[in-house]
PDB file of C-alpha atoms and ligand atoms in Angstrom:
ATOM      1  CA  MET A   1     112.682 103.367 117.441  1.00  0.00           C
ATOM      2  CA  ASP A   2     110.864 103.155 114.096  1.00  0.00           C
ATOM      3  CA  LYS A   3     112.980 104.775 111.423  1.00  0.00           C
ATOM      4  CA  ILE A   4     110.597 104.159 108.536  1.00  0.00           C
ATOM      5  CA  ILE A   5     106.813 104.091 108.827  1.00  0.00           C
ATOM      6  CA  VAL A   6     104.704 102.957 105.897  1.00  0.00           C
ATOM      7  CA  GLU A   7     100.915 103.214 106.035  1.00  0.00           C
ATOM      8  CA  HIS A   8      98.404 102.073 103.427  1.00  0.00           C
ATOM      9  CA  PHE A   9     100.971 102.510 100.696  1.00  0.00           C
ATOM     10  CA  SER A  10     100.041 101.478  97.138  1.00  0.00           C
ATOM     11  CA  LEU A  11     101.837 102.058  93.848  1.00  0.00           C
ATOM     12  CA  THR A  12     100.734 101.701  90.230  1.00  0.00           C
ATOM     13  CA  TYR A  13     103.220 101.933  87.346  1.00  0.00           C
ATOM     14  CA  SER A  14     102.335 104.009  84.304  1.00  0.00           C
ATOM     15  CA  ASP A  15     101.637 100.893  82.208  1.00  0.00           C
ATOM     16  CA  GLY A  16      98.880 100.042  84.707  1.00  0.00           C
ATOM     17  CA  THR A  17     100.818  97.402  86.680  1.00  0.00           C
ATOM     18  CA  GLU A  18      99.642  97.578  90.277  1.00  0.00           C
ATOM     19  CA  SER A  19     102.809  96.692  92.011  1.00  0.00           C
ATOM     20  CA  LEU A  20     102.179  97.323  95.722  1.00  0.00           C
ATOM     21  CA  PHE A  21      98.840  97.166  97.557  1.00  0.00           C
ATOM     22  CA  ASP A  22      98.106  98.695 100.924  1.00  0.00           C
ATOM     23  CA  ILE A  23     101.504  98.104 102.524  1.00  0.00           C
ATOM     24  CA  ASN A  24     101.767  98.753 106.266  1.00  0.00           C
ATOM     25  CA  LEU A  25     104.999  98.297 108.177  1.00  0.00           C
ATOM     26  CA  ARG A  26     107.413  99.911 110.582  1.00  0.00           C
ATOM     27  CA  ILE A  27     111.119  99.430 110.035  1.00  0.00           C
ATOM     28  CA  PRO A  28     113.208  99.772 113.204  1.00  0.00           C
ATOM     29  CA  ALA A  29     116.448 101.752 113.401  1.00  0.00           C
ATOM     30  CA  ASN A  30     119.806  99.993 113.708  1.00  0.00           C
ATOM     31  CA  GLN A  31     118.508  96.643 112.566  1.00  0.00           C
ATOM     32  CA  ILE A  32     118.695  94.694 109.340  1.00  0.00           C
ATOM     33  CA  THR A  33     115.265  94.308 107.755  1.00  0.00           C
ATOM     34  CA  ALA A  34     115.109  91.852 104.849  1.00  0.00           C
ATOM     35  CA  LEU A  35     112.436  91.929 102.154  1.00  0.00           C
ATOM     36  CA  ILE A  36     111.858  88.413 100.879  1.00  0.00           C
ATOM     37  CA  GLY A  37     109.507  86.763  98.414  1.00  0.00           C
ATOM     38  CA  PRO A  38     109.364  85.524  94.839  1.00  0.00           C
ATOM     39  CA  SER A  39     110.481  87.712  91.981  1.00  0.00           C
ATOM     40  CA  GLY A  40     107.872  90.264  90.874  1.00  0.00           C
ATOM     41  CA  GLY A  41     106.481  90.624  94.396  1.00  0.00           C
ATOM     42  CA  GLY A  42     107.343  94.314  94.711  1.00  0.00           C
ATOM     43  CA  LYS A  43     110.558  94.248  96.772  1.00  0.00           C
ATOM     44  CA  SER A  44     112.573  96.475  94.426  1.00  0.00           C
ATOM     45  CA  THR A  45     109.673  98.838  93.955  1.00  0.00           C
ATOM     46  CA  PHE A  46     109.379  99.171  97.722  1.00  0.00           C
ATOM     47  CA  LEU A  47     113.118  99.771  98.168  1.00  0.00           C
ATOM     48  CA  ARG A  48     113.204 102.325  95.400  1.00  0.00           C
ATOM     49  CA  ILE A  49     110.332 104.358  96.788  1.00  0.00           C
ATOM     50  CA  LEU A  50     112.329 104.858  99.990  1.00  0.00           C
ATOM     51  CA  ASN A  51     114.735 107.133  98.154  1.00  0.00           C
ATOM     52  CA  ARG A  52     112.282 108.235  95.491  1.00  0.00           C
ATOM     53  CA  LEU A  53     113.988 106.447  92.620  1.00  0.00           C
ATOM     54  CA  ASN A  54     110.519 105.725  91.260  1.00  0.00           C
ATOM     55  CA  ASP A  55     110.126 109.386  90.391  1.00  0.00           C
ATOM     56  CA  LEU A  56     111.463 108.594  86.984  1.00  0.00           C
ATOM     57  CA  ALA A  57     108.383 108.968  84.794  1.00  0.00           C
ATOM     58  CA  ASP A  58     107.257 105.356  85.078  1.00  0.00           C
ATOM     59  CA  VAL A  59     104.957 105.676  88.086  1.00  0.00           C
ATOM     60  CA  LYS A  60     101.308 106.593  87.557  1.00  0.00           C
ATOM     61  CA  LYS A  61      99.972 106.710  91.085  1.00  0.00           C
ATOM     62  CA  VAL A  62     101.070 106.377  94.677  1.00  0.00           C
ATOM     63  CA  THR A  63      98.759 106.541  97.660  1.00  0.00           C
ATOM     64  CA  GLY A  64      99.299 106.220 101.391  1.00  0.00           C
ATOM     65  CA  LYS A  65     102.109 107.396 103.593  1.00  0.00           C
ATOM     66  CA  VAL A  66     105.846 106.795 103.699  1.00  0.00           C
ATOM     67  CA  LEU A  67     107.618 108.541 106.548  1.00  0.00           C
ATOM     68  CA  ILE A  68     111.332 108.520 107.316  1.00  0.00           C
ATOM     69  CA  ASP A  69     112.053 110.205 110.664  1.00  0.00           C
ATOM     70  CA  ASN A  70     108.696 111.905 110.204  1.00  0.00           C
ATOM     71  CA  ILE A  71     109.722 113.309 106.820  1.00  0.00           C
ATOM     72  CA  ASP A  72     107.012 112.686 104.228  1.00  0.00           C
ATOM     73  CA  VAL A  73     108.909 110.882 101.473  1.00  0.00           C
ATOM     74  CA  LEU A  74     106.031 111.242  99.005  1.00  0.00           C
ATOM     75  CA  ASP A  75     105.764 115.018  99.403  1.00  0.00           C
ATOM     76  CA  PRO A  76     106.162 116.458  95.871  1.00  0.00           C
ATOM     77  CA  ASP A  77     108.089 119.411  97.350  1.00  0.00           C
ATOM     78  CA  LEU A  78     110.587 117.221  99.193  1.00  0.00           C
ATOM     79  CA  ASP A  79     114.265 117.931  98.472  1.00  0.00           C
ATOM     80  CA  VAL A  80     115.090 114.617  96.781  1.00  0.00           C
ATOM     81  CA  ILE A  81     118.843 115.271  96.801  1.00  0.00           C
ATOM     82  CA  GLU A  82     118.707 115.731 100.565  1.00  0.00           C
ATOM     83  CA  LEU A  83     116.637 112.553 100.942  1.00  0.00           C
ATOM     84  CA  ARG A  84     119.158 110.578  98.915  1.00  0.00           C
ATOM     85  CA  ARG A  85     121.978 111.719 101.181  1.00  0.00           C
ATOM     86  CA  LYS A  86     120.052 110.347 104.109  1.00  0.00           C
ATOM     87  CA  VAL A  87     119.000 107.168 102.314  1.00  0.00           C
ATOM     88  CA  GLY A  88     121.763 105.541 100.256  1.00  0.00           C
ATOM     89  CA  ILE A  89     121.239 102.650  97.858  1.00  0.00           C
ATOM     90  CA  VAL A  90     123.471  99.837  96.585  1.00  0.00           C
ATOM     91  CA  PHE A  91     122.354  97.846  93.550  1.00  0.00           C
ATOM     92  CA  SER A  92     122.859  94.223  92.617  1.00  0.00           C
ATOM     93  CA  ARG A  93     125.638  94.775  90.094  1.00  0.00           C
ATOM     94  CA  PRO A  94     128.542  96.924  91.165  1.00  0.00           C
ATOM     95  CA  LEU A  95     128.929  99.781  88.738  1.00  0.00           C
ATOM     96  CA  PRO A  96     132.062 101.710  89.669  1.00  0.00           C
ATOM     97  CA  LEU A  97     132.629 104.949  87.814  1.00  0.00           C
ATOM     98  CA  PRO A  98     135.533 104.841  85.310  1.00  0.00           C
ATOM     99  CA  LEU A  99     137.772 106.530  87.883  1.00  0.00           C
ATOM    100  CA  SER A 100     140.273 105.497  90.540  1.00  0.00           C
ATOM    101  CA  ILE A 101     139.311 103.677  93.717  1.00  0.00           C
ATOM    102  CA  PHE A 102     139.810 106.900  95.680  1.00  0.00           C
ATOM    103  CA  GLN A 103     137.815 109.029  93.258  1.00  0.00           C
ATOM    104  CA  ASN A 104     134.912 106.594  93.299  1.00  0.00           C
ATOM    105  CA  VAL A 105     134.527 106.970  97.039  1.00  0.00           C
ATOM    106  CA  ALA A 106     135.208 110.729  97.098  1.00  0.00           C
ATOM    107  CA  TYR A 107     132.904 111.423  94.142  1.00  0.00           C
ATOM    108  CA  GLY A 108     129.677 112.175  96.015  1.00  0.00           C
ATOM    109  CA  LEU A 109     131.406 114.439  98.505  1.00  0.00           C
ATOM    110  CA  GLU A 110     133.204 116.330  95.747  1.00  0.00           C
ATOM    111  CA  LEU A 111     129.918 116.718  93.931  1.00  0.00           C
ATOM    112  CA  ALA A 112     128.460 118.150  97.121  1.00  0.00           C
ATOM    113  CA  GLY A 113     131.245 120.755  97.079  1.00  0.00           C
ATOM    114  CA  GLU A 114     133.842 119.290  99.436  1.00  0.00           C
ATOM    115  CA  LYS A 115     137.316 120.383  98.298  1.00  0.00           C
ATOM    116  CA  ASN A 116     139.417 120.026 101.425  1.00  0.00           C
ATOM    117  CA  LYS A 117     141.981 117.289 100.724  1.00  0.00           C
ATOM    118  CA  SER A 118     142.339 116.091 104.280  1.00  0.00           C
ATOM    119  CA  VAL A 119     138.557 115.947 104.785  1.00  0.00           C
ATOM    120  CA  LEU A 120     138.297 113.887 101.593  1.00  0.00           C
ATOM    121  CA  ASN A 121     141.176 111.602 102.595  1.00  0.00           C
ATOM    122  CA  ASP A 122     139.631 110.952 105.984  1.00  0.00           C
ATOM    123  CA  ALA A 123     136.178 110.344 104.532  1.00  0.00           C
ATOM    124  CA  VAL A 124     137.498 107.911 101.934  1.00  0.00           C
ATOM    125  CA  GLU A 125     139.496 105.961 104.514  1.00  0.00           C
ATOM    126  CA  ARG A 126     136.554 105.826 106.911  1.00  0.00           C
ATOM    127  CA  ALA A 127     134.137 104.616 104.214  1.00  0.00           C
ATOM    128  CA  LEU A 128     136.566 101.999 102.909  1.00  0.00           C
ATOM    129  CA  ARG A 129     137.158 100.723 106.443  1.00  0.00           C
ATOM    130  CA  LEU A 130     133.412 100.505 107.109  1.00  0.00           C
ATOM    131  CA  ALA A 131     132.942  98.568 103.875  1.00  0.00           C
ATOM    132  CA  GLU A 132     135.811  96.268 104.961  1.00  0.00           C
ATOM    133  CA  LEU A 133     137.843  97.066 101.869  1.00  0.00           C
ATOM    134  CA  TRP A 134     140.551  99.333 103.279  1.00  0.00           C
ATOM    135  CA  ASP A 135     143.070  96.581 104.049  1.00  0.00           C
ATOM    136  CA  GLU A 136     142.891  95.306 100.490  1.00  0.00           C
ATOM    137  CA  VAL A 137     143.230  98.628  98.670  1.00  0.00           C
ATOM    138  CA  ASN A 138     145.016 101.177 100.875  1.00  0.00           C
ATOM    139  CA  ASP A 139     148.285 100.760  98.950  1.00  0.00           C
ATOM    140  CA  ARG A 140     146.654 101.292  95.557  1.00  0.00           C
ATOM    141  CA  LEU A 141     143.961 103.914  96.042  1.00  0.00           C
ATOM    142  CA  HIS A 142     144.816 105.540  92.723  1.00  0.00           C
ATOM    143  CA  ASP A 143     144.464 102.392  90.630  1.00  0.00           C
ATOM    144  CA  PRO A 144     141.398 102.202  88.414  1.00  0.00           C
ATOM    145  CA  ALA A 145     138.347 100.873  90.235  1.00  0.00           C
ATOM    146  CA  ASN A 146     137.740  98.354  87.480  1.00  0.00           C
ATOM    147  CA  SER A 147     140.999  96.609  88.403  1.00  0.00           C
ATOM    148  CA  LEU A 148     139.193  95.282  91.492  1.00  0.00           C
ATOM    149  CA  SER A 149     137.421  91.911  91.661  1.00  0.00           C
ATOM    150  CA  GLY A 150     133.607  91.823  91.523  1.00  0.00           C
ATOM    151  CA  GLY A 151     133.368  91.375  95.274  1.00  0.00           C
ATOM    152  CA  GLN A 152     135.753  94.258  95.895  1.00  0.00           C
ATOM    153  CA  GLN A 153     133.824  96.442  93.441  1.00  0.00           C
ATOM    154  CA  GLN A 154     130.616  95.768  95.339  1.00  0.00           C
ATOM    155  CA  ARG A 155     132.291  96.778  98.622  1.00  0.00           C
ATOM    156  CA  LEU A 156     133.586  99.865  96.793  1.00  0.00           C
ATOM    157  CA  CYS A 157     130.018 100.761  95.817  1.00  0.00           C
ATOM    158  CA  LEU A 158     129.006 100.272  99.430  1.00  0.00           C
ATOM    159  CA  ALA A 159     131.885 102.569 100.483  1.00  0.00           C
ATOM    160  CA  ARG A 160     130.750 105.160  97.928  1.00  0.00           C
ATOM    161  CA  THR A 161     127.317 105.166  99.570  1.00  0.00           C
ATOM    162  CA  LEU A 162     128.784 105.247 103.099  1.00  0.00           C
ATOM    163  CA  ALA A 163     131.053 108.207 102.284  1.00  0.00           C
ATOM    164  CA  LEU A 164     127.967 110.415 102.155  1.00  0.00           C
ATOM    165  CA  GLU A 165     127.138 109.381 105.725  1.00  0.00           C
ATOM    166  CA  PRO A 166     123.573 108.251 105.113  1.00  0.00           C
ATOM    167  CA  GLU A 167     121.374 107.049 107.967  1.00  0.00           C
ATOM    168  CA  ILE A 168     119.667 104.324 105.997  1.00  0.00           C
ATOM    169  CA  ILE A 169     121.270 101.922 103.536  1.00  0.00           C
ATOM    170  CA  LEU A 170     119.088 100.148 100.990  1.00  0.00           C
ATOM    171  CA  LEU A 171     120.541  97.156  99.177  1.00  0.00           C
ATOM    172  CA  ASP A 172     118.855  95.415  96.258  1.00  0.00           C
ATOM    173  CA  GLU A 173     120.277  91.884  95.943  1.00  0.00           C
ATOM    174  CA  PRO A 174     123.766  93.169  96.740  1.00  0.00           C
ATOM    175  CA  THR A 175     125.440  89.793  96.411  1.00  0.00           C
ATOM    176  CA  SER A 176     123.666  88.297  93.398  1.00  0.00           C
ATOM    177  CA  ALA A 177     126.773  88.692  91.219  1.00  0.00           C
ATOM    178  CA  LEU A 178     129.224  87.495  93.892  1.00  0.00           C
ATOM    179  CA  ASP A 179     130.860  84.205  94.884  1.00  0.00           C
ATOM    180  CA  PRO A 180     130.275  82.756  98.383  1.00  0.00           C
ATOM    181  CA  LEU A 181     133.430  84.267  99.868  1.00  0.00           C
ATOM    182  CA  ALA A 182     132.711  87.751  98.593  1.00  0.00           C
ATOM    183  CA  THR A 183     129.116  87.299  99.747  1.00  0.00           C
ATOM    184  CA  ALA A 184     130.288  86.445 103.258  1.00  0.00           C
ATOM    185  CA  ARG A 185     132.393  89.612 103.380  1.00  0.00           C
ATOM    186  CA  ILE A 186     129.430  91.801 102.434  1.00  0.00           C
ATOM    187  CA  GLU A 187     127.216  90.004 104.962  1.00  0.00           C
ATOM    188  CA  ASN A 188     129.820  90.552 107.703  1.00  0.00           C
ATOM    189  CA  SER A 189     130.129  94.198 106.921  1.00  0.00           C
ATOM    190  CA  LEU A 190     126.320  94.659 106.991  1.00  0.00           C
ATOM    191  CA  THR A 191     126.172  93.019 110.395  1.00  0.00           C
ATOM    192  CA  GLU A 192     128.786  95.503 111.635  1.00  0.00           C
ATOM    193  CA  LEU A 193     127.161  98.460 109.887  1.00  0.00           C
ATOM    194  CA  LYS A 194     123.784  98.021 111.546  1.00  0.00           C
ATOM    195  CA  LYS A 195     125.291  99.409 114.761  1.00  0.00           C
ATOM    196  CA  GLN A 196     125.364 102.799 113.040  1.00  0.00           C
ATOM    197  CA  TYR A 197     122.862 102.507 110.220  1.00  0.00           C
ATOM    198  CA  THR A 198     119.390 101.234 109.486  1.00  0.00           C
ATOM    199  CA  ILE A 199     119.641  98.589 106.792  1.00  0.00           C
ATOM    200  CA  VAL A 200     116.907  97.433 104.425  1.00  0.00           C
ATOM    201  CA  VAL A 201     117.943  94.685 102.062  1.00  0.00           C
ATOM    202  CA  ALA A 202     116.307  92.550  99.410  1.00  0.00           C
ATOM    203  CA  PRO A 203     118.642  89.593  99.919  1.00  0.00           C
ATOM    204  CA  HIS A 204     119.863  87.294  97.208  1.00  0.00           C
ATOM    205  CA  ASN A 205     117.913  84.386  98.706  1.00  0.00           C
ATOM    206  CA  THR A 206     116.038  83.274 101.815  1.00  0.00           C
ATOM    207  CA  GLN A 207     119.163  81.710 103.337  1.00  0.00           C
ATOM    208  CA  GLN A 208     120.840  85.090 103.241  1.00  0.00           C
ATOM    209  CA  ALA A 209     117.873  86.626 105.060  1.00  0.00           C
ATOM    210  CA  ALA A 210     118.150  83.890 107.685  1.00  0.00           C
ATOM    211  CA  ARG A 211     121.862  84.646 108.159  1.00  0.00           C
ATOM    212  CA  ILE A 212     121.709  88.398 108.512  1.00  0.00           C
ATOM    213  CA  ALA A 213     118.186  89.726 109.128  1.00  0.00           C
ATOM    214  CA  ASP A 214     116.704  90.890 112.426  1.00  0.00           C
ATOM    215  CA  PHE A 215     113.295  91.531 110.836  1.00  0.00           C
ATOM    216  CA  VAL A 216     111.743  90.048 107.724  1.00  0.00           C
ATOM    217  CA  ALA A 217     108.960  91.283 105.443  1.00  0.00           C
ATOM    218  CA  PHE A 218     107.475  88.676 103.123  1.00  0.00           C
ATOM    219  CA  PHE A 219     106.087  90.174  99.900  1.00  0.00           C
ATOM    220  CA  LEU A 220     103.907  88.186  97.547  1.00  0.00           C
ATOM    221  CA  GLN A 221     102.355  89.639  94.392  1.00  0.00           C
ATOM    222  CA  GLY A 222     102.490  93.179  95.688  1.00  0.00           C
ATOM    223  CA  LYS A 223     101.102  92.411  99.138  1.00  0.00           C
ATOM    224  CA  LEU A 224     102.925  92.321 102.418  1.00  0.00           C
ATOM    225  CA  ILE A 225     101.900  88.938 103.744  1.00  0.00           C
ATOM    226  CA  GLU A 226     103.821  88.941 107.001  1.00  0.00           C
ATOM    227  CA  PHE A 227     106.279  91.139 108.851  1.00  0.00           C
ATOM    228  CA  SER A 228     107.978  90.127 112.059  1.00  0.00           C
ATOM    229  CA  SER A 229     111.254  89.210 113.690  1.00  0.00           C
ATOM    230  CA  ALA A 230     113.447  86.918 111.617  1.00  0.00           C
ATOM    231  CA  ASP A 231     113.256  84.345 114.393  1.00  0.00           C
ATOM    232  CA  LYS A 232     109.509  84.239 114.218  1.00  0.00           C
ATOM    233  CA  ILE A 233     109.305  84.207 110.416  1.00  0.00           C
ATOM    234  CA  PHE A 234     111.752  81.326 110.162  1.00  0.00           C
ATOM    235  CA  THR A 235     110.462  79.246 113.079  1.00  0.00           C
ATOM    236  CA  LYS A 236     106.775  80.089 113.637  1.00  0.00           C
ATOM    237  CA  PRO A 237     105.359  82.018 110.684  1.00  0.00           C
ATOM    238  CA  VAL A 238     101.700  82.886 111.107  1.00  0.00           C
ATOM    239  CA  ASP A 239     100.622  82.762 107.469  1.00  0.00           C
ATOM    240  CA  GLN A 240     100.576  79.475 105.564  1.00  0.00           C
ATOM    241  CA  ARG A 241     101.979  81.219 102.466  1.00  0.00           C
ATOM    242  CA  THR A 242     105.019  82.375 104.468  1.00  0.00           C
ATOM    243  CA  GLN A 243     105.468  78.833 105.739  1.00  0.00           C
ATOM    244  CA  ASP A 244     105.242  77.443 102.197  1.00  0.00           C
ATOM    245  CA  TYR A 245     107.676  80.005 100.821  1.00  0.00           C
ATOM    246  CA  ILE A 246     110.375  79.619 103.454  1.00  0.00           C
ATOM    247  CA  SER A 247     110.144  75.847 103.298  1.00  0.00           C
ATOM    248  CA  GLY A 248     110.752  76.054  99.539  1.00  0.00           C
ATOM    249  CA  LYS A 249     107.330  74.913  98.332  1.00  0.00           C
ATOM    250  CA  PHE A 250     107.365  77.750  95.793  1.00  0.00           C
ATOM    251  CA  GLY A 251     110.072  80.145  94.691  1.00  0.00           C
TER     252      GLY A 251
HETATM  253  P1  ADP B   1     110.705  92.178  92.971  1.00  0.00           P
HETATM  254  O1  ADP B   1     111.780  93.126  93.341  1.00  0.00           O
HETATM  255  O2  ADP B   1     110.034  91.540  94.150  1.00  0.00           O
HETATM  256  O3  ADP B   1     111.152  91.175  91.948  1.00  0.00           O
HETATM  257  P2  ADP B   1     109.548  94.407  91.486  1.00  0.00           P
HETATM  258  O4  ADP B   1     109.332  95.512  92.416  1.00  0.00           O
HETATM  259  O5  ADP B   1     110.725  94.438  90.572  1.00  0.00           O
HETATM  260  O6  ADP B   1     109.509  93.011  92.289  1.00  0.00           O
HETATM  261  O7  ADP B   1     108.250  94.258  90.556  1.00  0.00           O
HETATM  262  C1  ADP B   1     106.920  94.281  91.067  1.00  0.00           C
HETATM  263  C2  ADP B   1     105.949  94.342  89.884  1.00  0.00           C
HETATM  264  O8  ADP B   1     106.053  95.607  89.261  1.00  0.00           O
HETATM  265  C3  ADP B   1     106.199  93.298  88.823  1.00  0.00           C
HETATM  266  O9  ADP B   1     104.952  92.916  88.282  1.00  0.00           O
HETATM  267  C4  ADP B   1     107.008  94.067  87.798  1.00  0.00           C
HETATM  268  O10 ADP B   1     106.846  93.514  86.511  1.00  0.00           O
HETATM  269  C5  ADP B   1     106.392  95.441  87.882  1.00  0.00           C
HETATM  270  N1  ADP B   1     107.350  96.517  87.536  1.00  0.00           N
HETATM  271  C6  ADP B   1     108.574  96.768  88.078  1.00  0.00           C
HETATM  272  N2  ADP B   1     109.139  97.868  87.528  1.00  0.00           N
HETATM  273  C7  ADP B   1     108.234  98.337  86.625  1.00  0.00           C
HETATM  274  C8  ADP B   1     108.209  99.461  85.725  1.00  0.00           C
HETATM  275  N3  ADP B   1     109.236 100.324  85.661  1.00  0.00           N
HETATM  276  N4  ADP B   1     107.108  99.636  84.932  1.00  0.00           N
HETATM  277  C9  ADP B   1     106.073  98.768  85.004  1.00  0.00           C
HETATM  278  N5  ADP B   1     106.013  97.694  85.815  1.00  0.00           N
HETATM  279  C10 ADP B   1     107.089  97.480  86.622  1.00  0.00           C
END
């Protein structure tokens, strides 16, 4: 099933930068789709449009269609709060709130009005387990979140997103600040999470895409050059530019 359908989508920033041109793709549910390509190609812009983070003043024009479960993401009347519950995002640098581990994960639910202690306890445990952090923190849930290592903080941010029970998880270079071990833990948890969620990730590098992705979209200078199964992209890409990029001819 296609969870996200993008048709003829283009975006221009308010300073005139045309950042995405005529993007067409269909992102399947319960798979990991990786957006790869050199920096400046439009990967972050694409990710951010999926939960309307680009609303923030700096976009001049968007055209085309972006549908999530047939909801028109670009509809000016769309309930953006609702959309962001359905589509969670994790950024490259973990930014825990200056609160306890527990409070960080419970925060979104509390904000949404949940007060029941046992509901909150269950939700926090579930999210921390899904983010593969529970075993490391269950005996110190009330310690400050900033006492955790960088890798643990990133899993905490993932748990914070998961606590809201989104359907789609977007991740923008989620492991760029992490060491190889912490990176492996995040990659493992994403591979588990795809059973329940649709995952769209701009990975830290092409090797990471090769390790975790089911589908790959190659963006170059605002254009989607190729989109297909990871197998195909990494073994028999159709476009010469994809071939050159994955073989490291340019970065
Ligand atoms: P990537 O994630 O592939 O590195 P981005 O989506 O960050 O690419 O950037 C795509 C293009 O849009 C680049 O030319 C970048 O400079 C430009 N860009 C990104 N954010 C903004 C912004 N807020 N205002 C103007 N231009 C931007």
